[in-house]
mmCIF file of C-alpha atoms in Angstrom:
data_model
loop_
_atom_site.group_PDB
_atom_site.id
_atom_site.type_symbol
_atom_site.label_atom_id
_atom_site.label_comp_id
_atom_site.label_asym_id
_atom_site.label_seq_id
_atom_site.Cartn_x
_atom_site.Cartn_y
_atom_site.Cartn_z
ATOM 1 C CA UNK A 1 0.000 0.000 0.000
ATOM 2 C CA UNK A 2 1.172 3.467 -0.822
ATOM 3 C CA UNK A 3 1.161 6.428 1.506
ATOM 4 C CA UNK A 4 -2.205 7.387 0.070
ATOM 5 C CA UNK A 5 -5.049 8.562 2.274
ATOM 6 C CA UNK A 6 -8.762 8.692 1.646
ATOM 7 C CA UNK A 7 -10.936 11.216 3.440
ATOM 8 C CA UNK A 8 -14.539 10.047 2.968
ATOM 9 C CA UNK A 9 -17.747 11.918 3.667
ATOM 10 C CA UNK A 10 -20.988 13.126 2.181
ATOM 11 C CA UNK A 11 -19.846 16.773 2.258
ATOM 12 C CA UNK A 12 -23.451 17.991 2.078
ATOM 13 C CA UNK A 13 -22.213 20.724 1.868
ATOM 14 C CA UNK A 14 -18.456 20.907 2.318
ATOM 15 C CA UNK A 15 -17.588 23.157 5.269
ATOM 16 C CA UNK A 16 -14.523 25.099 6.343
ATOM 17 C CA UNK A 17 -13.948 22.312 8.881
ATOM 18 C CA UNK A 18 -13.749 19.743 6.065
ATOM 19 C CA UNK A 19 -11.398 21.994 4.095
ATOM 20 C CA UNK A 20 -9.201 22.416 7.182
ATOM 21 C CA UNK A 21 -8.860 18.626 7.513
ATOM 22 C CA UNK A 22 -8.128 18.268 3.778
ATOM 23 C CA UNK A 23 -5.450 20.982 3.876
ATOM 24 C CA UNK A 24 -3.744 19.399 6.854
ATOM 25 C CA UNK A 25 -3.983 15.912 5.340
ATOM 26 C CA UNK A 26 -2.374 17.179 2.117
ATOM 27 C CA UNK A 27 0.662 18.270 4.148
ATOM 28 C CA UNK A 28 1.025 14.761 5.581
ATOM 29 C CA UNK A 29 0.076 12.543 2.640
ATOM 30 C CA UNK A 30 1.479 13.103 -0.861
ATOM 31 C CA UNK A 31 -1.654 11.574 -2.367
ATOM 32 C CA UNK A 32 -4.956 12.477 -0.704
ATOM 33 C CA UNK A 33 -8.318 11.491 -2.141
ATOM 34 C CA UNK A 34 -11.453 13.210 -0.926
ATOM 35 C CA UNK A 35 -14.104 10.530 -1.421
ATOM 36 C CA UNK A 36 -17.583 11.995 -1.774
ATOM 37 C CA UNK A 37 -20.179 9.359 -0.895
ATOM 38 C CA UNK A 38 -23.451 9.152 -2.770
ATOM 39 C CA UNK A 39 -24.962 7.684 0.439
ATOM 40 C CA UNK A 40 -28.627 7.491 -0.504
ATOM 41 C CA UNK A 41 -29.421 6.361 3.056
ATOM 42 C CA UNK A 42 -28.656 9.905 4.278
ATOM 43 C CA UNK A 43 -30.830 11.434 1.523
ATOM 44 C CA UNK A 44 -28.343 14.195 0.663
ATOM 45 C CA UNK A 45 -29.639 17.698 -0.021
ATOM 46 C CA UNK A 46 -27.153 18.410 -2.818
ATOM 47 C CA UNK A 47 -26.692 16.028 -5.760
ATOM 48 C CA UNK A 48 -23.461 14.015 -5.823
ATOM 49 C CA UNK A 49 -22.007 15.876 -8.821
ATOM 50 C CA UNK A 50 -22.631 19.245 -7.147
ATOM 51 C CA UNK A 51 -20.975 18.080 -3.929
ATOM 52 C CA UNK A 52 -17.950 16.836 -5.893
ATOM 53 C CA UNK A 53 -17.714 20.150 -7.764
ATOM 54 C CA UNK A 54 -17.923 22.196 -4.546
ATOM 55 C CA UNK A 55 -15.176 20.156 -2.879
ATOM 56 C CA UNK A 56 -13.015 20.471 -6.016
ATOM 57 C CA UNK A 57 -13.460 24.258 -6.015
ATOM 58 C CA UNK A 58 -12.696 24.424 -2.298
ATOM 59 C CA UNK A 59 -9.356 22.613 -2.606
ATOM 60 C CA UNK A 60 -8.318 23.603 -6.144
ATOM 61 C CA UNK A 61 -5.128 25.231 -4.839
ATOM 62 C CA UNK A 62 -3.851 22.029 -3.202
ATOM 63 C CA UNK A 63 -1.476 19.731 -5.051
ATOM 64 C CA UNK A 64 -1.755 16.008 -4.499
ATOM 65 C CA UNK A 65 -5.478 16.203 -3.694
ATOM 66 C CA UNK A 66 -8.097 14.541 -5.884
ATOM 67 C CA UNK A 67 -11.855 14.471 -5.424
ATOM 68 C CA UNK A 68 -13.778 11.362 -6.459
ATOM 69 C CA UNK A 69 -17.333 10.177 -5.947
ATOM 70 C CA UNK A 70 -18.152 6.661 -4.821
ATOM 71 C CA UNK A 71 -21.255 4.591 -4.209
ATOM 72 C CA UNK A 72 -19.891 1.311 -2.915
ATOM 73 C CA UNK A 73 -18.549 0.051 0.392
ATOM 74 C CA UNK A 74 -15.822 2.390 1.628
ATOM 75 C CA UNK A 75 -13.323 -0.440 2.165
ATOM 76 C CA UNK A 76 -13.846 -1.599 -1.428
ATOM 77 C CA UNK A 77 -13.278 1.956 -2.678
ATOM 78 C CA UNK A 78 -10.109 2.282 -0.572
ATOM 79 C CA UNK A 79 -8.757 -0.986 -1.976
ATOM 80 C CA UNK A 80 -9.712 0.014 -5.555
ATOM 81 C CA UNK A 81 -7.697 3.203 -5.093
ATOM 82 C CA UNK A 82 -4.733 1.235 -3.693
ATOM 83 C CA UNK A 83 -4.801 3.351 -0.539
ATOM 84 C CA UNK A 84 -3.817 2.241 2.933
ATOM 85 C CA UNK A 85 -5.318 4.925 5.141
ATOM 86 C CA UNK A 86 -8.804 6.194 5.895
ATOM 87 C CA UNK A 87 -8.852 9.664 7.416
ATOM 88 C CA UNK A 88 -11.703 10.704 9.653
ATOM 89 C CA UNK A 89 -12.342 14.009 11.342
ATOM 90 C CA UNK A 90 -13.290 14.197 15.013
ATOM 91 C CA UNK A 91 -14.959 17.380 16.225
ATOM 92 C CA UNK A 92 -16.035 16.325 19.695
ATOM 93 C CA UNK A 93 -16.104 13.406 22.085
ATOM 94 C CA UNK A 94 -19.611 12.658 20.811
ATOM 95 C CA UNK A 95 -18.115 11.849 17.372
ATOM 96 C CA UNK A 96 -15.606 9.418 18.849
ATOM 97 C CA UNK A 97 -17.916 6.524 19.732
ATOM 98 C CA UNK A 98 -19.421 6.307 16.240
ATOM 99 C CA UNK A 99 -16.055 6.800 14.530
ATOM 100 C CA UNK A 100 -14.449 4.188 16.797
ATOM 101 C CA UNK A 101 -17.123 1.665 15.754
ATOM 102 C CA UNK A 102 -16.574 2.477 12.072
ATOM 103 C CA UNK A 103 -12.809 2.092 12.445
ATOM 104 C CA UNK A 104 -13.272 -1.285 14.127
ATOM 105 C CA UNK A 105 -15.644 -2.507 11.436
ATOM 106 C CA UNK A 106 -13.319 -1.306 8.671
ATOM 107 C CA UNK A 107 -10.390 -3.084 10.345
ATOM 108 C CA UNK A 108 -12.463 -6.269 10.506
ATOM 109 C CA UNK A 109 -13.280 -5.955 6.788
ATOM 110 C CA UNK A 110 -9.643 -5.318 5.809
ATOM 111 C CA UNK A 111 -6.737 -5.644 8.210
ATOM 112 C CA UNK A 112 -4.420 -3.847 5.764
ATOM 113 C CA UNK A 113 -6.326 -0.541 6.019
ATOM 114 C CA UNK A 114 -5.635 1.819 8.920
ATOM 115 C CA UNK A 115 -7.954 4.561 10.170
ATOM 116 C CA UNK A 116 -6.389 7.799 11.372
ATOM 117 C CA UNK A 117 -8.250 10.592 13.129
ATOM 118 C CA UNK A 118 -7.586 14.297 12.703
ATOM 119 C CA UNK A 119 -9.249 17.020 14.694
ATOM 120 C CA UNK A 120 -10.081 20.305 12.997
ATOM 121 C CA UNK A 121 -8.558 23.574 14.122
ATOM 122 C CA UNK A 122 -10.384 25.033 17.115
ATOM 123 C CA UNK A 123 -12.046 27.616 14.847
ATOM 124 C CA UNK A 124 -13.951 24.828 13.114
ATOM 125 C CA UNK A 125 -14.751 22.377 15.943
ATOM 126 C CA UNK A 126 -18.434 23.298 16.075
ATOM 127 C CA UNK A 127 -19.204 23.394 12.331
ATOM 128 C CA UNK A 128 -21.245 20.611 10.764
ATOM 129 C CA UNK A 129 -22.965 20.305 7.405
ATOM 130 C CA UNK A 130 -26.259 19.724 9.213
ATOM 131 C CA UNK A 131 -25.971 22.990 11.143
ATOM 132 C CA UNK A 132 -24.966 24.856 7.984
ATOM 133 C CA UNK A 133 -28.057 23.552 6.170
ATOM 134 C CA UNK A 134 -30.278 24.548 9.099
ATOM 135 C CA UNK A 135 -28.836 28.078 9.225
ATOM 136 C CA UNK A 136 -29.133 28.478 5.446
ATOM 137 C CA UNK A 137 -32.691 27.143 5.501
ATOM 138 C CA UNK A 138 -33.614 29.883 7.973
ATOM 139 C CA UNK A 139 -31.956 32.470 5.719
ATOM 140 C CA UNK A 140 -28.985 32.928 8.052
ATOM 141 C CA UNK A 141 -25.491 33.957 7.022
ATOM 142 C CA UNK A 142 -23.337 30.865 6.470
ATOM 143 C CA UNK A 143 -20.360 32.666 4.920
ATOM 144 C CA UNK A 144 -18.103 32.174 7.947
ATOM 145 C CA UNK A 145 -18.726 28.403 7.987
ATOM 146 C CA UNK A 146 -18.326 27.355 4.342
ATOM 147 C CA UNK A 147 -16.200 28.191 1.295
ATOM 148 C CA UNK A 148 -17.541 30.997 -0.905
ATOM 149 C CA UNK A 149 -18.500 28.542 -3.668
ATOM 150 C CA UNK A 150 -20.947 26.888 -1.249
ATOM 151 C CA UNK A 151 -22.490 30.241 -0.330
ATOM 152 C CA UNK A 152 -23.007 30.953 -4.050
ATOM 153 C CA UNK A 153 -24.483 27.506 -4.714
ATOM 154 C CA UNK A 154 -26.956 27.684 -1.842
ATOM 155 C CA UNK A 155 -27.931 31.253 -2.779
ATOM 156 C CA UNK A 156 -28.514 30.088 -6.361
ATOM 157 C CA UNK A 157 -30.794 27.336 -5.080
ATOM 158 C CA UNK A 158 -32.743 29.840 -2.976
ATOM 159 C CA UNK A 159 -33.138 32.101 -6.010
ATOM 160 C CA UNK A 160 -34.254 29.187 -8.203
ATOM 161 C CA UNK A 161 -36.903 28.190 -5.674
ATOM 162 C CA UNK A 162 -38.035 31.783 -5.201
ATOM 163 C CA UNK A 163 -37.892 31.388 -1.441
ATOM 164 C CA UNK A 164 -35.575 32.014 1.455
ATOM 165 C CA UNK A 165 -35.750 28.298 2.264
ATOM 166 C CA UNK A 166 -33.387 25.979 0.401
ATOM 167 C CA UNK A 167 -34.439 22.679 1.916
#
């Protein structure tokens, strides 16, 4: 396995916290793949292609970072990409239990894949895609929580729907 890391998520939408993790991962791993999950079980607000595009725009200045969509089991995707590391972000202790279970299950599915946890910078510890969607849905200002391309995309969706609500 190469020193290649995969940072999976739905990124619905990508936040400044996600971008912080990606930037820091790119300094550690020469090949970092941001894996955008289709994850129909979560019923994403933004279509997969839009989420991929927004992540690409958000990290366009980083070398060694690629953004790919996937719709299969994460472990299978990691193996297909010949990667050896899954990166996960931890914002709070409440994230740890779920992430710990995922890491254990992934290890059971493939002993050759390691899971590493990164915490975001303290400025981004409280940001989540869910909270961003809720704020945007109530016509709040999300510009301090997400890249500017996300602000534009969500504003465009509000304009298209002729309402302040996007969801």
